[in-house]
Coordinates of C-alpha atoms in Angstrom, one line a residue:
M1 CA -102.7 219.7 86.4
R2 CA -101.3 217.0 84.5
T3 CA -97.9 215.7 85.7
V4 CA -96.4 212.0 85.2
L5 CA -96.4 210.0 88.5
K6 CA -95.3 206.9 89.4
G7 CA -98.2 204.8 91.4
N8 CA -96.0 204.8 94.4
S9 CA -95.8 208.5 94.2
A10 CA -99.7 208.8 93.8
V11 CA -99.9 207.5 97.0
A12 CA -97.9 210.6 99.0
H13 CA -99.3 213.2 96.6
A14 CA -102.9 211.6 97.9
V15 CA -101.9 211.6 101.5
R16 CA -101.2 214.7 101.4
M17 CA -104.0 216.3 99.8
A18 CA -106.3 214.2 102.1
R19 CA -104.3 215.9 104.6
T20 CA -103.0 213.6 107.0
Q21 CA -102.4 214.0 110.8
V22 CA -100.2 210.6 111.2
I23 CA -98.2 208.2 109.5
S24 CA -96.5 206.0 111.6
A25 CA -94.3 203.9 109.1
Y26 CA -91.6 201.4 109.0
P27 CA -90.0 200.5 105.4
I28 CA -90.6 197.1 103.7
T29 CA -89.6 196.9 99.1
P30 CA -91.3 197.5 97.3
Q31 CA -93.5 200.4 98.9
T32 CA -90.2 202.4 101.4
S33 CA -91.2 205.3 98.3
I34 CA -94.4 206.0 100.1
V35 CA -93.2 206.2 103.1
E36 CA -89.2 208.4 101.9
E37 CA -91.9 211.1 100.5
L38 CA -93.7 211.7 102.9
A39 CA -90.9 211.6 105.3
D40 CA -89.6 214.2 103.0
M41 CA -92.7 215.8 102.4
V42 CA -92.8 216.4 106.4
A43 CA -89.6 217.3 107.0
K44 CA -90.0 220.5 104.4
G45 CA -93.4 221.4 105.5
E46 CA -95.3 220.3 103.0
L47 CA -97.1 218.2 104.6
D48 CA -98.7 219.3 108.8
A49 CA -98.4 215.8 110.1
R50 CA -96.7 213.9 112.6
F51 CA -93.8 210.7 110.4
I52 CA -93.6 207.8 113.0
K53 CA -90.8 205.5 112.2
V54 CA -90.8 202.5 114.0
E55 CA -89.6 199.4 114.2
S56 CA -92.0 197.1 112.9
E57 CA -94.7 196.7 111.0
H58 CA -96.5 195.5 113.6
S59 CA -96.0 198.9 115.3
A60 CA -96.8 200.8 112.4
M61 CA -100.2 199.8 113.1
A62 CA -100.4 199.9 116.4
G63 CA -99.5 203.4 116.1
C64 CA -102.2 204.2 113.5
I65 CA -104.3 202.2 116.3
A66 CA -103.6 204.5 118.8
A67 CA -103.3 208.3 116.8
A68 CA -106.6 207.1 115.3
S69 CA -108.7 206.4 119.0
A70 CA -107.1 209.9 120.0
G71 CA -109.3 211.2 116.6
A72 CA -106.4 211.9 114.3
R73 CA -106.3 210.7 110.4
S74 CA -104.3 208.4 110.5
F75 CA -102.3 206.5 107.6
T76 CA -99.4 203.6 106.7
A77 CA -98.0 201.3 103.8
T78 CA -97.0 197.8 103.4
S79 CA -96.2 195.1 101.2
S80 CA -96.0 191.1 101.2
H81 CA -94.3 189.8 105.2
G82 CA -94.8 193.1 106.5
L83 CA -98.4 192.5 106.2
V84 CA -99.0 189.7 108.0
L85 CA -97.2 191.1 110.6
M86 CA -99.6 193.4 111.4
H87 CA -102.6 191.1 111.4
E88 CA -103.3 190.9 115.2
M89 CA -103.6 194.8 114.8
L90 CA -105.8 194.7 111.7
H91 CA -108.7 192.8 113.4
W92 CA -108.3 195.3 116.5
A93 CA -108.0 198.5 114.2
G94 CA -111.0 195.6 112.1
G95 CA -113.0 195.5 115.1
A96 CA -112.6 199.4 117.5
R97 CA -113.9 200.7 113.7
L98 CA -111.3 202.9 113.3
P99 CA -111.2 205.0 109.8
I100 CA -107.4 204.5 109.6
V101 CA -105.8 204.5 105.7
M102 CA -103.0 202.5 105.2
V103 CA -102.1 201.2 101.5
N104 CA -100.0 197.7 100.6
V105 CA -97.8 197.9 97.7
N106 CA -99.1 193.6 96.3
R107 CA -96.8 191.4 97.2
A108 CA -96.2 187.3 97.2
L109 CA -95.9 185.9 100.8
G110 CA -92.8 183.1 99.6
P111 CA -90.2 180.9 101.5
G112 CA -87.2 183.3 101.4
W113 CA -87.1 187.2 99.1
N114 CA -89.7 187.1 96.5
L115 CA -90.6 189.2 95.0
W116 CA -93.5 188.4 92.2
A117 CA -96.3 191.2 92.5
D118 CA -99.3 189.4 93.2
Q119 CA -102.4 189.1 96.0
T120 CA -101.5 186.5 97.9
D121 CA -101.2 188.9 101.2
S122 CA -104.4 191.2 100.9
L123 CA -106.2 188.0 99.8
S124 CA -105.0 186.6 103.5
Q125 CA -106.7 189.5 105.1
R126 CA -109.8 189.9 103.8
D127 CA -111.1 189.0 106.9
T128 CA -109.9 191.5 109.4
G129 CA -112.6 193.9 108.9
W130 CA -110.9 196.4 105.9
M131 CA -112.5 197.3 103.8
Q132 CA -109.8 197.0 100.5
I133 CA -109.8 198.8 96.9
Y134 CA -107.7 197.2 94.4
C135 CA -106.1 199.4 92.2
Q136 CA -104.9 198.9 88.1
S137 CA -103.2 202.7 87.6
A138 CA -101.7 205.5 89.3
Q139 CA -104.8 208.0 88.8
E140 CA -107.5 205.1 90.3
V141 CA -104.5 204.9 93.0
F142 CA -104.8 208.9 93.7
D143 CA -108.3 208.6 93.3
S144 CA -109.2 205.8 96.0
V145 CA -106.9 207.0 98.5
V146 CA -108.2 210.5 99.3
Q147 CA -111.6 208.6 98.8
A148 CA -110.7 206.1 101.2
F149 CA -110.2 208.3 103.6
E150 CA -113.1 209.8 103.2
V151 CA -115.3 206.7 103.2
S152 CA -113.6 205.6 106.4
Q153 CA -114.4 208.5 108.0
R154 CA -118.3 208.4 107.2
V155 CA -118.0 204.3 107.8
L156 CA -116.0 203.8 110.9
L157 CA -114.0 201.3 108.8
P158 CA -110.4 200.9 107.8
T159 CA -109.7 201.1 104.0
M160 CA -106.7 199.0 102.1
V161 CA -105.8 200.6 99.4
L162 CA -104.0 197.9 96.2
L163 CA -101.4 198.4 93.2
D164 CA -98.9 196.1 92.2
A165 CA -95.9 195.4 93.1
F166 CA -93.3 197.1 91.3
F167 CA -95.8 197.1 87.7
L168 CA -97.7 200.5 89.3
S169 CA -95.9 201.0 92.1
H170 CA -93.0 202.0 90.2
R171 CA -94.4 202.5 86.2
S172 CA -94.5 206.1 85.6
E173 CA -98.0 207.1 83.8
E174 CA -99.9 211.0 83.4
H175 CA -101.8 211.9 86.7
T176 CA -104.5 214.2 86.7
S177 CA -104.3 215.8 90.7
E178 CA -107.0 218.7 90.8

């Protein structure tokens, strides 16, 4: 089926298709619409998952680590300084070889409020033991998120799927879901 989706919506639909069981999340621009859409899917019964609202990105990853340790398919999303706040927990997930999937909507790290799209946030996390997949279209985002769950479970490593802030996250594109 062909549809028109923004990159962030492609993430949410892929998480649903992958039958994610636990979503632990904290909102941060520009990924907020991902977790809002997922929360809505869970509330409407379209996704049979547990949605955990937490007080920080550090806690979001702690929730994913706990869920994955118990055998649940776990997901979170973040961006920029939120990813950096997770840094300590990324090592725990990678070192424990937990098959967590996280989407990071790439946004610059910098002083004050910085909305420029660049990859300094994810590149700063490259040595935490996470596989990283960089996407350049909504279709690639959808496919990569679905595949990340399968690959992570087979090789027992967490996966970070990455898309550029505002350009890919908020731009609408044609997408094929099945």
